[in-house]
Coordinates of C-alpha atoms in Angstrom, one line a residue:
M293 CA -0.2 -0.2 0.1
V294 CA 1.5 3.3 -0.9
R295 CA 1.5 6.0 1.8
M296 CA 0.3 9.2 1.0
R297 CA 2.4 12.2 2.7
A298 CA 0.0 14.3 5.1
P299 CA -0.5 18.0 3.8
A300 CA 1.9 19.4 6.9
L301 CA 4.5 17.3 5.7
L302 CA 4.2 18.3 2.4
L303 CA 4.1 21.7 2.9
A304 CA 7.2 21.4 5.2
V305 CA 9.1 19.7 2.1
S306 CA 7.9 22.3 -0.4
L307 CA 9.2 25.2 2.4
A308 CA 12.4 23.4 2.7
A309 CA 13.3 22.8 -1.3
A310 CA 12.1 26.8 -1.4
A311 CA 14.8 27.7 1.5
T312 CA 17.3 25.7 -0.3
A313 CA 17.1 27.2 -3.8
A314 CA 16.9 30.8 -2.3
A315 CA 20.2 29.9 -0.6
A316 CA 21.9 28.6 -3.6
A317 CA 21.1 32.1 -5.5
P318 CA 23.7 34.7 -5.2
P319 CA 22.7 37.5 -3.1
P320 CA 21.6 40.7 -4.6
A321 CA 24.8 42.4 -4.0
A322 CA 26.9 39.8 -5.5
I323 CA 24.8 39.8 -8.9
A324 CA 25.4 43.9 -9.0
E325 CA 29.0 43.3 -8.7
K326 CA 29.2 40.7 -11.3
G327 CA 26.8 42.9 -13.7
R328 CA 29.3 45.8 -12.9
G329 CA 32.3 43.4 -14.2
D330 CA 30.5 42.0 -17.2
A331 CA 29.9 45.8 -18.2
L332 CA 33.7 46.9 -17.6
R333 CA 34.8 43.8 -19.2
Q334 CA 32.5 44.7 -22.6
G335 CA 34.2 48.1 -22.3
H336 CA 37.6 46.6 -22.3
D337 CA 38.3 47.5 -18.8
L338 CA 40.0 44.1 -17.5
A339 CA 41.5 45.5 -14.7
G340 CA 38.4 46.9 -13.3
A341 CA 36.2 43.9 -14.3
E342 CA 38.6 41.7 -12.1
A343 CA 38.2 43.8 -9.3
A344 CA 34.7 43.6 -9.5
Y345 CA 34.2 40.1 -10.1
R346 CA 36.5 39.9 -6.6
R347 CA 34.3 41.8 -5.1
A348 CA 31.0 39.6 -5.9
L349 CA 32.9 36.4 -4.9
A350 CA 33.9 38.0 -1.7
L351 CA 30.3 38.5 -0.9
D352 CA 29.3 34.8 -2.3
G353 CA 31.9 32.4 -2.4
G354 CA 30.0 29.9 -4.5
Y355 CA 29.3 31.9 -7.1
A356 CA 29.8 29.9 -10.2
A357 CA 29.5 32.6 -12.7
A358 CA 31.6 34.9 -11.1
Y359 CA 34.2 32.4 -10.8
E360 CA 33.9 31.8 -14.9
A361 CA 33.6 35.3 -15.8
L362 CA 36.9 36.2 -13.4
G363 CA 38.7 33.2 -15.5
E364 CA 37.8 34.9 -18.8
V365 CA 39.3 38.1 -17.4
L366 CA 42.5 36.7 -16.0
Y367 CA 43.0 34.9 -19.5
G368 CA 42.9 38.2 -21.0
L369 CA 45.1 39.8 -18.8
K370 CA 47.7 37.0 -19.7
R371 CA 47.8 35.1 -16.2
T372 CA 47.0 31.7 -17.6
P373 CA 47.6 29.9 -14.2
E374 CA 45.1 32.2 -12.6
A375 CA 42.8 31.6 -15.3
L376 CA 42.7 27.9 -15.1
D377 CA 42.3 28.2 -11.3
A378 CA 39.2 30.1 -11.6
F379 CA 37.7 27.8 -14.1
K380 CA 38.1 25.0 -12.0
A381 CA 36.5 26.7 -9.1
S382 CA 33.5 27.3 -11.4
V383 CA 33.0 23.6 -12.4
E384 CA 34.0 22.4 -8.9
I385 CA 30.9 24.6 -7.7
D386 CA 28.5 23.5 -10.4
P387 CA 29.6 20.3 -12.5
G388 CA 26.8 21.3 -15.0
Y389 CA 28.4 24.7 -15.9
A390 CA 29.0 24.0 -19.5
L391 CA 30.9 27.3 -20.4
A392 CA 33.3 26.9 -17.6
W393 CA 34.1 23.1 -18.8
Y394 CA 34.8 24.7 -22.4
N395 CA 37.2 27.5 -21.1
L396 CA 39.0 25.2 -18.7
G397 CA 39.5 23.1 -22.0
F398 CA 40.4 25.7 -24.1
V399 CA 42.8 27.4 -21.9
A400 CA 44.4 24.0 -20.7
R401 CA 45.2 23.4 -23.9
R402 CA 46.6 26.2 -25.0
S403 CA 48.7 26.3 -22.1
G404 CA 50.3 22.7 -23.1
D405 CA 48.3 20.5 -20.6
A406 CA 46.0 18.2 -23.1
A407 CA 45.4 15.8 -20.5
R408 CA 43.4 18.4 -18.3
A409 CA 42.0 19.8 -21.8
R410 CA 40.9 16.1 -22.7
T411 CA 39.2 15.8 -19.2
A412 CA 37.4 19.1 -19.7
Y413 CA 36.3 18.8 -23.1
E414 CA 35.1 15.1 -22.3
R415 CA 32.8 16.9 -20.0
Y416 CA 31.6 19.5 -22.0
V417 CA 30.5 17.4 -25.0
K418 CA 28.6 15.4 -22.6
L419 CA 26.7 18.4 -21.9
R420 CA 26.4 20.0 -25.2
P421 CA 26.7 17.0 -27.8
V422 CA 26.3 19.1 -30.6
D423 CA 28.3 21.8 -30.1
L424 CA 30.9 21.8 -33.0
D425 CA 33.8 23.7 -31.2
G426 CA 33.5 21.2 -28.2
H427 CA 34.0 17.9 -30.4
L428 CA 37.0 19.8 -32.4
G429 CA 38.7 20.6 -29.1
L430 CA 38.4 17.1 -27.7
A431 CA 39.8 15.9 -31.1
G432 CA 43.0 17.8 -31.0
A433 CA 43.6 17.2 -27.1
A434 CA 43.3 13.6 -27.7
R435 CA 45.7 13.9 -31.0
E436 CA 48.1 15.6 -28.7
L437 CA 48.1 12.8 -26.4
G438 CA 48.2 10.0 -28.7
D439 CA 44.8 8.5 -28.4
R440 CA 44.0 8.2 -32.3
E441 CA 40.8 6.5 -31.6
E442 CA 39.1 9.1 -29.6
A443 CA 40.8 11.8 -32.2
L444 CA 39.2 9.9 -35.1
R445 CA 35.9 9.7 -33.2
E446 CA 35.9 13.2 -32.8
Y447 CA 37.1 14.4 -35.8
R448 CA 34.5 12.4 -37.7
L449 CA 31.7 13.6 -35.4
F450 CA 32.9 17.5 -36.1
V451 CA 32.8 16.6 -39.9
D452 CA 29.4 15.3 -39.8
L453 CA 28.1 18.0 -37.5
A454 CA 29.7 20.8 -39.4
Q455 CA 30.1 20.0 -43.2
A456 CA 26.5 21.5 -43.6
T457 CA 27.9 24.9 -42.4
P458 CA 29.2 27.3 -44.8
A459 CA 31.3 28.9 -42.2
Q460 CA 32.9 25.6 -40.9
A461 CA 34.3 24.9 -44.4
A462 CA 37.9 25.9 -44.0
A463 CA 38.0 23.9 -40.4
V464 CA 36.2 20.9 -42.3
E465 CA 39.0 20.6 -44.4
R466 CA 41.6 20.8 -41.9
A467 CA 39.7 18.2 -40.1
R468 CA 39.5 15.8 -42.7
A469 CA 43.1 16.2 -43.4
A470 CA 43.7 15.3 -39.7
I471 CA 41.6 12.2 -40.2
A472 CA 43.6 11.2 -43.1
E473 CA 46.7 11.6 -41.4
L474 CA 45.7 9.6 -38.3
E475 CA 44.3 6.6 -40.5
G476 CA 48.0 7.0 -42.5
R477 CA 46.5 8.0 -45.7
G478 CA 48.5 11.3 -45.8
S479 CA 47.4 14.7 -47.2
D480 CA 48.4 17.1 -49.5
R481 CA 46.7 20.0 -47.3
G482 CA 48.2 19.1 -44.0
A483 CA 46.7 19.2 -40.7
G484 CA 47.0 23.0 -40.1
G485 CA 46.8 23.9 -36.5
G486 CA 45.6 27.4 -36.7
V487 CA 42.7 28.9 -34.9
V488 CA 39.6 28.1 -36.8
A489 CA 36.3 29.9 -37.4
P490 CA 34.2 29.8 -34.5
G491 CA 31.3 27.3 -34.5
A492 CA 28.2 26.9 -33.3
G493 CA 29.7 27.4 -29.7
A494 CA 27.1 27.6 -26.6
A495 CA 26.9 31.0 -24.9
A496 CA 25.5 30.7 -21.3
V497 CA 24.0 33.9 -19.5
A498 CA 25.3 34.4 -16.3
A499 CA 22.9 35.3 -13.5
G500 CA 23.4 39.1 -13.0
G501 CA 25.2 40.0 -16.3
A502 CA 25.3 39.7 -20.0
A503 CA 26.1 36.5 -21.8
A504 CA 29.1 35.1 -21.1
S505 CA 31.1 33.5 -24.0
Q506 CA 33.8 30.5 -25.0
L507 CA 37.1 32.2 -24.8
G508 CA 37.6 31.1 -28.9
A509 CA 37.2 28.2 -31.5
P510 CA 40.1 25.4 -30.8
A511 CA 42.7 24.8 -33.1
V512 CA 42.4 21.4 -35.2

């Protein structure tokens, strides 16, 4: 026999859930500081944006979107180790924050840490399975680690997803060249390695501010 909860118990559970959700939301003052940081970053005042994001985090140390935005600013200021720490903090707070995983992968790969990049991109493509840049970044990281099977799978997925997108034509050609090289067929084009045109990367709207963005498209 299924037991029904008493109305008073149901109300208590609902109130507890509401209280938990309210506690998880950043306080208005932290949201306001993040909004100031977003505005300053859009105005290319990275130092001012960093200060605002740090004020937001001082008000709420569990503000994942503020950590992610801080990471973007620190990367722009060429403080890569600090940027990586900020993105790592963001995904530790919110493991479902796709944008932070993408940017962690992008910066890790740019800094030569292909293993960390692969882990981050793998998390990202699970959250955003049809995103072009995620598959391309994962393919490149796997290739750098010598994982031929994963690299081929991800390059092929990228080509399948991107071949109908005219803006991705150059990237598709480079991905096909990488596939040919990994399959031992060679190519007269080479695998490239430069930054390709941005794909259909996901943009996440952070609480209290403008849309955040992927830092860039990955190299093939």
